[in-house]
Amino acid sequence: MNILRKIIKNKLEITVLAIVIVLALLAHGYNMFHFPPYFDDEGTYMSQAWSILNLGKLAPYTYWYDHAPLGSLLIAVWIKITGGFFTFGNSIDSGRVFMLLIQLLNVALIYKIATKLSNKIAAFISIILFSFSPLSITLHRLIFLDNIMVFWLLLSLYTLLVKPLKISMVALSAFSLGLAALTKESAFFFIPPLFITLLAQSSHKNRHFILVKWVAIFGGVIIFYCLYALLKGELLPDSILNSSKHVSLIETFMWQLSRKGGFFLDKSSEFYYTFMQSWLNTDPILVIGGIGASLMNLIIGIKRKSFFIVSIFSLSYFIYLIRGGIVNDQYLIPVLPLVSLNMGLLISEVVSMFKGRLSILRYASLFLIVIILIVFYSKNLGLYSLNYTKNQIETLLWLKSNAQEKISVGDGYGLVDMWYGNTDNIYEYKGYQHYWKVEDDPQLREELLLNDWKNIDYLIITPRMQRDFQINTFPMLKTFLSHADLVKTINVEGNQEIKNKNVLISLSGPINIYKKQNISKILLDSAWAYYKSAFIKSYGQSVDPSREYKTTSEGQSYAMLKAVFQNDKPTFDGIWSWTKDHLRYRNQDKLISWLWGEKDGKEQLIDSNNATDADEDIALSLILASNKWNNPKYLDEAKVLLNDIWENAVVRVNGKYYILPAVNGFDKPDGYVLNLSYFSPASYRVFSTVDKIHPWGKLADDSYSTLEELSKIKNNKTDLPPNWIFVTNDGELISAKKYMGKDSDNYGFDAFRTLWRVSLDYKWFGEKKAEKYLKDIDPFFSSQIKDNKKIYSMYSLDGKPIVNYTSLSTNVGPLSVFAVSNSKKAEELYNSSIYKKFNFEQGYWGDKNNYFDQNWAWFGTALYTNSLNLPQGILDLYKKPLLLKRINSNEY
Amino acid sequence: MFNKILIAFLIIITGYISTAVLVEAGILSFIVLLFSLIVLVQSLFTLIWMLYAWENPDEMNLHKSPKEFLSPKYKFSLLVPARYEEKVIADTLKAISKLNYPKEMYEAKILIREDDAGTIKNAQMALRGSEKENIEIITFNSYPINKPHSLNIGLKNAKNEIVGIFDAEDELHRDILQVINTTLIRENADVIQSGVQLMNYKTRWFSMLSVLEYFFWFKSGLLFFSKVGKTTPLGGNTVFIKTSWLKMVGGWDEGMLTEDADMGIRLSRYGAKTKVVYDELHTTREESPVDIKNFIRQRTRWDQGFLQILKKGDWAKLPTVRQRVFAFYILLSPFPQSILFAIAPILVMIAITQKLPVPITLFTFLPLYLFIIQILVQIVASYEFTKAYKLKFPILTPFKIFITFFPYQLLLLYSSIRSLYRILRSQYSWEKTSHENIHRAESKNLNLYEYST
C-alpha cells in the first residue's frame, strides 16, 4: 500500500522520466546499425567475445593485455544470453544492442546520482544532455569498453552517495571500481575523486573499516588481475625476467602510459586535434558548457559538498586527458556523464534562484534550455538517417561469396562475421585476419602466413586502414599491395554528407579490395625489377658482369623481350635507343652488332658482326611492342630488321632454308655452320604476319625438318639437338666439330634454348611438330630424373652426361619439354630446380650475378607459367591472313 | 521475492559453471573449485558478521547502552557460580555489593560447592562486616560438578523476576543493572546479553587476537546472529533472563559443556525475545587464559560443547528454516574457519602443482586473499578496541597481528580437532580454566574503570 501511495504521489515524475528514457533510448537506438560506421575496435572486442565463447581464451590472437578483459567477457555473456552473434544482424549490430542496454543503465544511474546530489531538475537536465547530445549518441552507439567502464564507475559513485554509507555499499563501490579498471584501465584515474568522495561521505564511526574495505577490495580485484598474468607467466617484462620474448602486463601498461600525444595546447598534439576536430565540432554545448560548469562547481563546491564531488570527478579526468598522452575520440566517453552532471547541477542551481513570485521564470528558463538544445542538436539529424555501414556490409557479402577459404586481411569489424562457423585455432584459420595482427603478431605470421606475405590472398582497405597506412609502415602489407590488383571497389553508400564531421565518421567511404596477383606474375615482376637494377644501366645498356661488363646484342634482345612482356615501356625504349645508338653501325645492313665493351681503354664497339638470334629476338620484341603499345613505329623498325635478317642471314641449301648464326664467319667453302638454338619457329610465324615478302613460314617448317632429321641420325639415342651442326653444300647434316670444337656435337648450354623456342611454338601456335618433337625427347629426360634425380647440364647425344653438375639455365630445356609432354613432371622440375631457388625478397634465382641464369630462369618460368602471351591480334593475323576476297565483298 | 530470484539465479549460474568445469577441466578442477567456493563463502560470511556492528553508522548507537537510565522497575537475582576462585571471589563480592541499584531490588547468590573450602572461606570473609545482606552464599554437595548444576541450584533459590549470571572472576560494571533495567523496559525483551570483553591484550602473543575475538563476537557477531539469524547463542555471563522463561525451559542442561549456548538455542526455540547490548562502558571484563595449555583447554571445551548441542538436536526444532541454518552454522562455526583455513593453502598448492586451468587456480587464491582482508580488519579492530577502551595502542600491533594471525589459527585448529577427538572418545569432563586476576591488574592503571557515582 505504501509503495502504491508513493507511486501515485510521484506520478508526474515517473511519467516524465518514462518519456525521457524512452526518447533517450530512441535517440540512441534509432539508426544505430547504420551510423556511425563500424569501427575497427568494435570488431576487436566482438572477436574477443567470440574467442571467449569459442576458443576459451581472452583473445583470438595472442592476448597482450592491451585491452582489459572484463568488457569482452560481458559481451560474451550478452551474446550467450541473446542466442549468438547474429541475433540482431551482424556481430557488430549485436554488440551495439548491448550498448543500448548499457546506455539505459547509465541513464538510470545518472538520474539517481543527480537526485542524490541535488534534485530532480538537475537529474532531468543531466540525463537529457547525456542522452541527446549528438557527440554522446555517436560515442555511445559504438561498442567501446569505455561505455561499459562508465557503468561500473557510475555504480561505484552512486553506491558511495547512498546515506547512511554502509560497509556493504562501500564494498560494492570498491568492487565496481575494480570492475571498471578491469574493463578499461583509464578507470584508475578516478581513484582520487572516488577516494575523496569516500572520505567526504563516510561517518567517523566506521571510517577505518570503510577505508580498509575499500582499499582491500579494489586492490584485491587489481591484485587478482596481476595474479592472473603472473600465473600465465605474463606479468613481468622480459627485461626483468631475462627470458625469451613474451607478452607482459606491466610492459603493456608502461607502454600505454608512455604513448605520447604532445602538450595539449600544442596544435599538433593529439588532445588538441581530437578536442577541436572531433568533440568541439560535434557538440560545443556539452564540451564547453561541461568544462565551464565543472569549473564553476568547483567554486560553489567550496561550500557545497555535492558540487565539489561532481566537479573533481570531471576535472580530474580532464587533467588525465591533457597529461600529454595519446587521445582518441572515445577518450571523451568517461567524461560525458560527468559534464552532464555538472551542467545539470549548475543549471538547476541557477534556475532555483527564481523563487516565490519569480518561480514562473524557473520553468520558462528550463523550457528555453530544452528549446535551445533541440535547435542546436537538430543540426545533426544525420545520426538518424545516414547509412554509413552499407559499404562495410556489402564488402563482407562480397568476401563471403568470392574469398572463401582464402586468407583475406582487413579491419576488425569483419572478424566475427567472417569467422562464422570456424572452429580452427585462429593461427591455422584460412579466412579473414586482422591487419594489425598480420603485421604484428609473430605467431600469426609464423604459423598461418609462414612469414610470407604471398600467403595472403586479399587485402581489404577500409578508410580506417587507409589512414593507418598513411601513418604507419606496414612493411608486409605494403609489399603485398605492390603485388596486388584492385579487383573491387565497394561504394554503395553514395554521396552522403554530414555537417559536423568528426574523426570517427570520417572513417566511412568506399572500400577497396585488392587481390594478390598471380604468384608467377609477382615472381617475374620482382625478378625483372632485380634484373634491371643488377644488369641494366639506367639509360638502357645491359651488361654482363661475368664478361667484364661487356654488352652483347643478345643481352639487349633478352632485356627487350622481357621488357615488353613486363609491359615496361620506358625500359624497353631505353634499351632499344641505346642499342640503335651504339650497336647499329653496319654499312651493309641495319642488323645489330653483337659486342660492345672496353677495348684499348675506351668503351666502344668491339665486333661489328651480328648475332642472328639477337636480331630475331629484337624483331620479335618490336612486333610485340607495336601491338602492345599500339605504336606502328616499332613495327616499321621490325620490318627493316626482318628484311635484313632474311637478306643477309638466311641461306637456301638444296631447297631448304637455314638461318645462319651471323652474317659473317659461318659460311664455309663446304657448307654452313649452324647453331640450332637460333632456330625460332614461333618467331618466324610471327614474322610471317608482318613480312609478306619473305617465306618465314617455310623457314619454320624447314627448321623442324632439320631438327627431325638430327634426331634420327644413327648415334642420337636421346633425340636431343646438338649445340652446333654443319650443313654441307649438298644439304647433308654433319658434325660441326671441325669448326666449333668438341662440344659442338653435345647437347648443352646452347642447345637447351632450342627446346625452349620449340616449346614456345607449341604454346603460341599449338604446332603439332613442336609437340611431337618435344614428346620424343621426354623419355630421355624422364629416365634421367628417375635414375639421377636430376638432369645434368650437358649430354652427349647418346645419353651420357658430359658434366656432373646441373644449372638453372639448362634446366629450362627439360622444363620446356615437360611443359608440353607431362605437366606433373614439369611442376616437379619447376618447383625443385627453379622456383625453390628464387629469392622473393631480392628477386633473383640462385647466383645473383649470373646473367645467363637470371635470363633463362626468367624465360623458363615465364614459359612454364604461361606468362608469355601472344597478343590475340597476331594470332588472328596468323590464322586468317587478310584475303583479297574480303575486300571485294559487299562491304564495298 | 528479489532474494529468491537472486538465489535461483546464483544456483543456475553455479550449476552451469560447475558442469562446465567438470566437463572441460576434469574432476580434480571441480573438487578444487568446490572446496575453494566453500572456503570463500565461509570467509565472506565471517567477514560479514565480524563487521556487522559497523555496517550502518546510523544504527551503531542502537546497540549501545541507554544514555539515560529509567527508574528501577525490575528486580534481579544474580547468580555467581564459583569454584576454586579464592583469589578473585572477594573482589567480585565487593563489586556486586557496590552495584548502582537499590539494594532491595537485587539479590546475589554465590554458588560454591562444599568441597571448595578455600573459596567458601574467602567469600565468607569478604561478606563479614559489610552491608552485603542481599548477598548469600549457597553451598551444596550434589552432582554433577559443573556450572549448569550450580546455576540450577541458584535458579531454585532465585526470588526475583530477572536472573542475571556472572562469573566469579568477572569485573562487572557498577551501572550494569541500571542498563539492563532500562533496556528491558524499552525493548520489552525476555533475554538480554550484555557485552563481555577480554582485556589482557598484552599478556601473551595470542592475547590480542583472543581479545579481538571477544570484541567481534560480542560487539558484532551476537548482534548479527540475533538480528539476521534470529538465533542467539548466549554467552556464559552478563546475561539476563526472565526467571519465568528459565523455569519454562526447565533450567540449564547439566550435561552440557557450554550450557550458555544451549540455553540460547532453547530460548530461541521457544521464541524468547533476545536483545544484545554492547557498550564499551558497561562490558563485563574478563581475562583470557594465561597460557597456551589453558587456552587450548578452554577452546576444546567450547568447541566440544557446541558439538554436543549440535548432537542434542534442539537447533533442528527451531521454528524457521533460517534459524535452523544459522544455529547449525553457529554450532559448527569453530570448525569451518579453522579447518578451511588449513585447506585454503592446500587448494592453491594443488592447483599450481597439478597445473589446473588458470581461472581455477586464480579462484583458489580468493580465500587466501579474504584471509588477508581478515587480518587487515583485525588490525583496524585492534585500533578500534584500544581506542574504545582508552587503552594504549602499541605501535607494533599491526605487525604483531600479521605475524600471529596464522599461528593463532593453528591453535584454533588444534583445539577443534582435539574437541572432535574427545567427542569421539566420549570424554566430557570439565577442563576448568584458571584465573589469575590479570585483567584487574592491567586495568588498575587506568582511570577508565573508576566507579562512577
PDB file of C-alpha atoms in Angstrom, chain B residues 73-235:
ATOM      1  CA  LYS B  73      11.476  -1.413  37.814  1.00  0.00           C
ATOM      2  CA  TYR B  74      12.783  -4.949  37.585  1.00  0.00           C
ATOM      3  CA  LYS B  75      14.125  -6.981  40.472  1.00  0.00           C
ATOM      4  CA  PHE B  76      17.208  -9.079  39.828  1.00  0.00           C
ATOM      5  CA  SER B  77      18.606 -12.326  41.163  1.00  0.00           C
ATOM      6  CA  LEU B  78      22.291 -12.506  40.307  1.00  0.00           C
ATOM      7  CA  LEU B  79      23.778 -15.994  40.177  1.00  0.00           C
ATOM      8  CA  VAL B  80      27.541 -16.252  40.669  1.00  0.00           C
ATOM      9  CA  PRO B  81      28.835 -19.815  40.385  1.00  0.00           C
ATOM     10  CA  ALA B  82      32.372 -20.087  41.790  1.00  0.00           C
ATOM     11  CA  ARG B  83      34.826 -22.935  42.001  1.00  0.00           C
ATOM     12  CA  TYR B  84      38.406 -22.581  43.194  1.00  0.00           C
ATOM     13  CA  GLU B  85      38.129 -18.841  42.839  1.00  0.00           C
ATOM     14  CA  GLU B  86      39.604 -17.945  46.222  1.00  0.00           C
ATOM     15  CA  LYS B  87      41.899 -15.366  44.657  1.00  0.00           C
ATOM     16  CA  VAL B  88      39.175 -13.335  42.996  1.00  0.00           C
ATOM     17  CA  ILE B  89      35.996 -14.005  44.891  1.00  0.00           C
ATOM     18  CA  ALA B  90      36.458 -11.198  47.399  1.00  0.00           C
ATOM     19  CA  ASP B  91      36.777  -8.563  44.690  1.00  0.00           C
ATOM     20  CA  THR B  92      33.761  -9.944  42.904  1.00  0.00           C
ATOM     21  CA  LEU B  93      31.608  -9.763  46.003  1.00  0.00           C
ATOM     22  CA  LYS B  94      32.772  -6.234  46.624  1.00  0.00           C
ATOM     23  CA  ALA B  95      31.799  -5.257  43.113  1.00  0.00           C
ATOM     24  CA  ILE B  96      28.370  -6.841  43.470  1.00  0.00           C
ATOM     25  CA  SER B  97      27.728  -5.071  46.710  1.00  0.00           C
ATOM     26  CA  LYS B  98      28.591  -1.748  45.156  1.00  0.00           C
ATOM     27  CA  LEU B  99      26.246  -2.043  42.185  1.00  0.00           C
ATOM     28  CA  ASN B 100      24.368   1.143  41.471  1.00  0.00           C
ATOM     29  CA  TYR B 101      20.902  -0.268  42.024  1.00  0.00           C
ATOM     30  CA  PRO B 102      18.613  -0.203  45.006  1.00  0.00           C
ATOM     31  CA  LYS B 103      19.759  -2.888  47.417  1.00  0.00           C
ATOM     32  CA  GLU B 104      16.231  -4.159  47.944  1.00  0.00           C
ATOM     33  CA  MET B 105      15.791  -4.724  44.235  1.00  0.00           C
ATOM     34  CA  TYR B 106      18.559  -7.202  43.690  1.00  0.00           C
ATOM     35  CA  GLU B 107      19.998 -10.222  45.368  1.00  0.00           C
ATOM     36  CA  ALA B 108      23.105 -12.238  44.667  1.00  0.00           C
ATOM     37  CA  LYS B 109      23.563 -15.981  45.107  1.00  0.00           C
ATOM     38  CA  ILE B 110      27.171 -17.113  45.357  1.00  0.00           C
ATOM     39  CA  LEU B 111      27.112 -20.754  44.369  1.00  0.00           C
ATOM     40  CA  ILE B 112      30.014 -22.765  45.777  1.00  0.00           C
ATOM     41  CA  ARG B 113      30.380 -26.479  46.144  1.00  0.00           C
ATOM     42  CA  GLU B 114      31.133 -27.646  49.637  1.00  0.00           C
ATOM     43  CA  ASP B 115      34.452 -29.257  48.714  1.00  0.00           C
ATOM     44  CA  ASP B 116      35.846 -25.864  47.687  1.00  0.00           C
ATOM     45  CA  ALA B 117      36.644 -24.736  51.224  1.00  0.00           C
ATOM     46  CA  GLY B 118      39.106 -22.027  50.183  1.00  0.00           C
ATOM     47  CA  THR B 119      36.629 -20.139  48.110  1.00  0.00           C
ATOM     48  CA  ILE B 120      33.930 -20.507  50.727  1.00  0.00           C
ATOM     49  CA  LYS B 121      36.278 -19.179  53.338  1.00  0.00           C
ATOM     50  CA  ASN B 122      37.351 -16.160  51.325  1.00  0.00           C
ATOM     51  CA  ALA B 123      33.787 -15.405  50.321  1.00  0.00           C
ATOM     52  CA  GLN B 124      32.608 -15.521  53.906  1.00  0.00           C
ATOM     53  CA  MET B 125      35.487 -13.276  54.937  1.00  0.00           C
ATOM     54  CA  ALA B 126      34.537 -10.804  52.251  1.00  0.00           C
ATOM     55  CA  LEU B 127      30.937 -10.727  53.403  1.00  0.00           C
ATOM     56  CA  ARG B 128      31.819 -10.190  57.007  1.00  0.00           C
ATOM     57  CA  GLY B 129      31.442  -6.752  58.414  1.00  0.00           C
ATOM     58  CA  SER B 130      29.901  -5.075  55.459  1.00  0.00           C
ATOM     59  CA  GLU B 131      26.489  -4.160  54.204  1.00  0.00           C
ATOM     60  CA  LYS B 132      26.013  -7.138  51.988  1.00  0.00           C
ATOM     61  CA  GLU B 133      22.850  -8.533  53.362  1.00  0.00           C
ATOM     62  CA  ASN B 134      21.467  -9.121  49.844  1.00  0.00           C
ATOM     63  CA  ILE B 135      24.367 -11.438  49.047  1.00  0.00           C
ATOM     64  CA  GLU B 136      24.008 -15.043  50.045  1.00  0.00           C
ATOM     65  CA  ILE B 137      26.493 -17.895  49.843  1.00  0.00           C
ATOM     66  CA  ILE B 138      24.823 -21.124  48.845  1.00  0.00           C
ATOM     67  CA  THR B 139      26.814 -24.278  49.301  1.00  0.00           C
ATOM     68  CA  PHE B 140      25.846 -27.665  48.051  1.00  0.00           C
ATOM     69  CA  ASN B 141      27.175 -31.134  47.714  1.00  0.00           C
ATOM     70  CA  SER B 142      25.278 -32.637  44.814  1.00  0.00           C
ATOM     71  CA  TYR B 143      26.484 -33.804  41.428  1.00  0.00           C
ATOM     72  CA  PRO B 144      27.482 -33.248  38.638  1.00  0.00           C
ATOM     73  CA  ILE B 145      30.267 -30.857  39.448  1.00  0.00           C
ATOM     74  CA  ASN B 146      29.766 -28.244  36.801  1.00  0.00           C
ATOM     75  CA  LYS B 147      28.488 -24.774  36.134  1.00  0.00           C
ATOM     76  CA  PRO B 148      24.986 -25.622  34.877  1.00  0.00           C
ATOM     77  CA  HIS B 149      24.359 -27.629  38.023  1.00  0.00           C
ATOM     78  CA  SER B 150      25.388 -24.670  40.169  1.00  0.00           C
ATOM     79  CA  LEU B 151      23.164 -22.388  38.134  1.00  0.00           C
ATOM     80  CA  ASN B 152      20.188 -24.656  38.522  1.00  0.00           C
ATOM     81  CA  ILE B 153      20.684 -24.588  42.280  1.00  0.00           C
ATOM     82  CA  GLY B 154      20.876 -20.832  42.098  1.00  0.00           C
ATOM     83  CA  LEU B 155      17.734 -20.726  39.990  1.00  0.00           C
ATOM     84  CA  LYS B 156      15.869 -22.711  42.633  1.00  0.00           C
ATOM     85  CA  ASN B 157      16.820 -20.098  45.180  1.00  0.00           C
ATOM     86  CA  ALA B 158      16.224 -17.081  42.961  1.00  0.00           C
ATOM     87  CA  LYS B 159      13.356 -14.982  44.178  1.00  0.00           C
ATOM     88  CA  ASN B 160      13.306 -12.137  41.654  1.00  0.00           C
ATOM     89  CA  GLU B 161      11.828 -11.905  38.187  1.00  0.00           C
ATOM     90  CA  ILE B 162      15.094 -11.479  36.323  1.00  0.00           C
ATOM     91  CA  VAL B 163      18.000 -13.850  36.671  1.00  0.00           C
ATOM     92  CA  GLY B 164      21.458 -12.469  35.874  1.00  0.00           C
ATOM     93  CA  ILE B 165      24.559 -14.584  35.588  1.00  0.00           C
ATOM     94  CA  PHE B 166      28.089 -13.553  36.440  1.00  0.00           C
ATOM     95  CA  ASP B 167      31.275 -15.495  36.717  1.00  0.00           C
ATOM     96  CA  ALA B 168      33.289 -15.271  39.880  1.00  0.00           C
ATOM     97  CA  GLU B 169      36.241 -13.712  38.106  1.00  0.00           C
ATOM     98  CA  ASP B 170      34.092 -11.102  36.396  1.00  0.00           C
ATOM     99  CA  GLU B 171      34.587  -7.459  36.840  1.00  0.00           C
ATOM    100  CA  LEU B 172      31.150  -6.091  36.374  1.00  0.00           C
ATOM    101  CA  HIS B 173      30.264  -2.517  35.794  1.00  0.00           C
ATOM    102  CA  ARG B 174      28.571  -0.639  38.575  1.00  0.00           C
ATOM    103  CA  ASP B 175      25.701   0.553  36.389  1.00  0.00           C
ATOM    104  CA  ILE B 176      25.046  -2.734  34.681  1.00  0.00           C
ATOM    105  CA  LEU B 177      21.696  -3.326  36.429  1.00  0.00           C
ATOM    106  CA  GLN B 178      20.554   0.172  35.529  1.00  0.00           C
ATOM    107  CA  VAL B 179      21.466  -0.537  31.916  1.00  0.00           C
ATOM    108  CA  ILE B 180      19.626  -3.830  31.880  1.00  0.00           C
ATOM    109  CA  ASN B 181      16.586  -2.419  33.699  1.00  0.00           C
ATOM    110  CA  THR B 182      16.251   0.417  31.200  1.00  0.00           C
ATOM    111  CA  THR B 183      16.792  -1.848  28.208  1.00  0.00           C
ATOM    112  CA  LEU B 184      14.250  -4.344  29.493  1.00  0.00           C
ATOM    113  CA  ILE B 185      11.678  -1.606  29.845  1.00  0.00           C
ATOM    114  CA  ARG B 186      12.391  -0.054  26.458  1.00  0.00           C
ATOM    115  CA  GLU B 187      12.840  -3.142  24.357  1.00  0.00           C
ATOM    116  CA  ASN B 188      10.364  -5.373  26.137  1.00  0.00           C
ATOM    117  CA  ALA B 189      12.983  -8.125  25.855  1.00  0.00           C
ATOM    118  CA  ASP B 190      12.947 -11.525  27.536  1.00  0.00           C
ATOM    119  CA  VAL B 191      16.667 -12.037  27.399  1.00  0.00           C
ATOM    120  CA  ILE B 192      19.473  -9.533  27.404  1.00  0.00           C
ATOM    121  CA  GLN B 193      23.043 -10.392  26.630  1.00  0.00           C
ATOM    122  CA  SER B 194      25.416  -7.668  27.579  1.00  0.00           C
ATOM    123  CA  GLY B 195      28.930  -7.472  26.249  1.00  0.00           C
ATOM    124  CA  VAL B 196      31.718  -9.464  27.770  1.00  0.00           C
ATOM    125  CA  GLN B 197      35.204  -8.380  26.936  1.00  0.00           C
ATOM    126  CA  LEU B 198      38.622  -9.903  27.480  1.00  0.00           C
ATOM    127  CA  MET B 199      41.009  -7.176  28.473  1.00  0.00           C
ATOM    128  CA  ASN B 200      44.527  -8.550  28.904  1.00  0.00           C
ATOM    129  CA  TYR B 201      45.589  -7.858  25.332  1.00  0.00           C
ATOM    130  CA  LYS B 202      49.280  -7.657  26.057  1.00  0.00           C
ATOM    131  CA  THR B 203      49.898 -10.736  28.213  1.00  0.00           C
ATOM    132  CA  ARG B 204      50.676 -13.361  25.639  1.00  0.00           C
ATOM    133  CA  TRP B 205      51.329 -13.464  21.946  1.00  0.00           C
ATOM    134  CA  PHE B 206      47.852 -14.772  21.334  1.00  0.00           C
ATOM    135  CA  SER B 207      46.149 -12.389  23.765  1.00  0.00           C
ATOM    136  CA  MET B 208      45.382  -9.629  21.288  1.00  0.00           C
ATOM    137  CA  LEU B 209      43.711 -11.969  18.845  1.00  0.00           C
ATOM    138  CA  SER B 210      41.796 -13.600  21.649  1.00  0.00           C
ATOM    139  CA  VAL B 211      40.676 -10.213  22.894  1.00  0.00           C
ATOM    140  CA  LEU B 212      39.632  -9.247  19.365  1.00  0.00           C
ATOM    141  CA  GLU B 213      37.702 -12.441  19.028  1.00  0.00           C
ATOM    142  CA  TYR B 214      35.597 -11.403  22.006  1.00  0.00           C
ATOM    143  CA  PHE B 215      35.372  -7.913  20.627  1.00  0.00           C
ATOM    144  CA  PHE B 216      33.986  -9.118  17.319  1.00  0.00           C
ATOM    145  CA  TRP B 217      31.813 -11.807  18.825  1.00  0.00           C
ATOM    146  CA  PHE B 218      30.049  -9.736  21.438  1.00  0.00           C
ATOM    147  CA  LYS B 219      30.003  -6.450  19.578  1.00  0.00           C
ATOM    148  CA  SER B 220      29.189  -7.745  16.135  1.00  0.00           C
ATOM    149  CA  GLY B 221      28.607 -11.482  15.944  1.00  0.00           C
ATOM    150  CA  LEU B 222      25.850 -11.791  18.532  1.00  0.00           C
ATOM    151  CA  LEU B 223      24.134  -8.783  17.046  1.00  0.00           C
ATOM    152  CA  PHE B 224      24.308 -10.282  13.583  1.00  0.00           C
ATOM    153  CA  PHE B 225      23.049 -13.687  14.614  1.00  0.00           C
ATOM    154  CA  SER B 226      20.220 -12.328  16.693  1.00  0.00           C
ATOM    155  CA  LYS B 227      19.109  -9.764  14.120  1.00  0.00           C
ATOM    156  CA  VAL B 228      19.750 -11.571  10.869  1.00  0.00           C
ATOM    157  CA  GLY B 229      19.616 -15.164  12.038  1.00  0.00           C
ATOM    158  CA  LYS B 230      17.022 -14.740  14.805  1.00  0.00           C
ATOM    159  CA  THR B 231      19.150 -17.089  16.880  1.00  0.00           C
ATOM    160  CA  THR B 232      21.404 -16.065  19.747  1.00  0.00           C
ATOM    161  CA  PRO B 233      23.895 -18.384  21.349  1.00  0.00           C
ATOM    162  CA  LEU B 234      24.133 -16.724  24.729  1.00  0.00           C
ATOM    163  CA  GLY B 235      27.380 -16.029  26.493  1.00  0.00           C
TER     164      GLY B 235
END
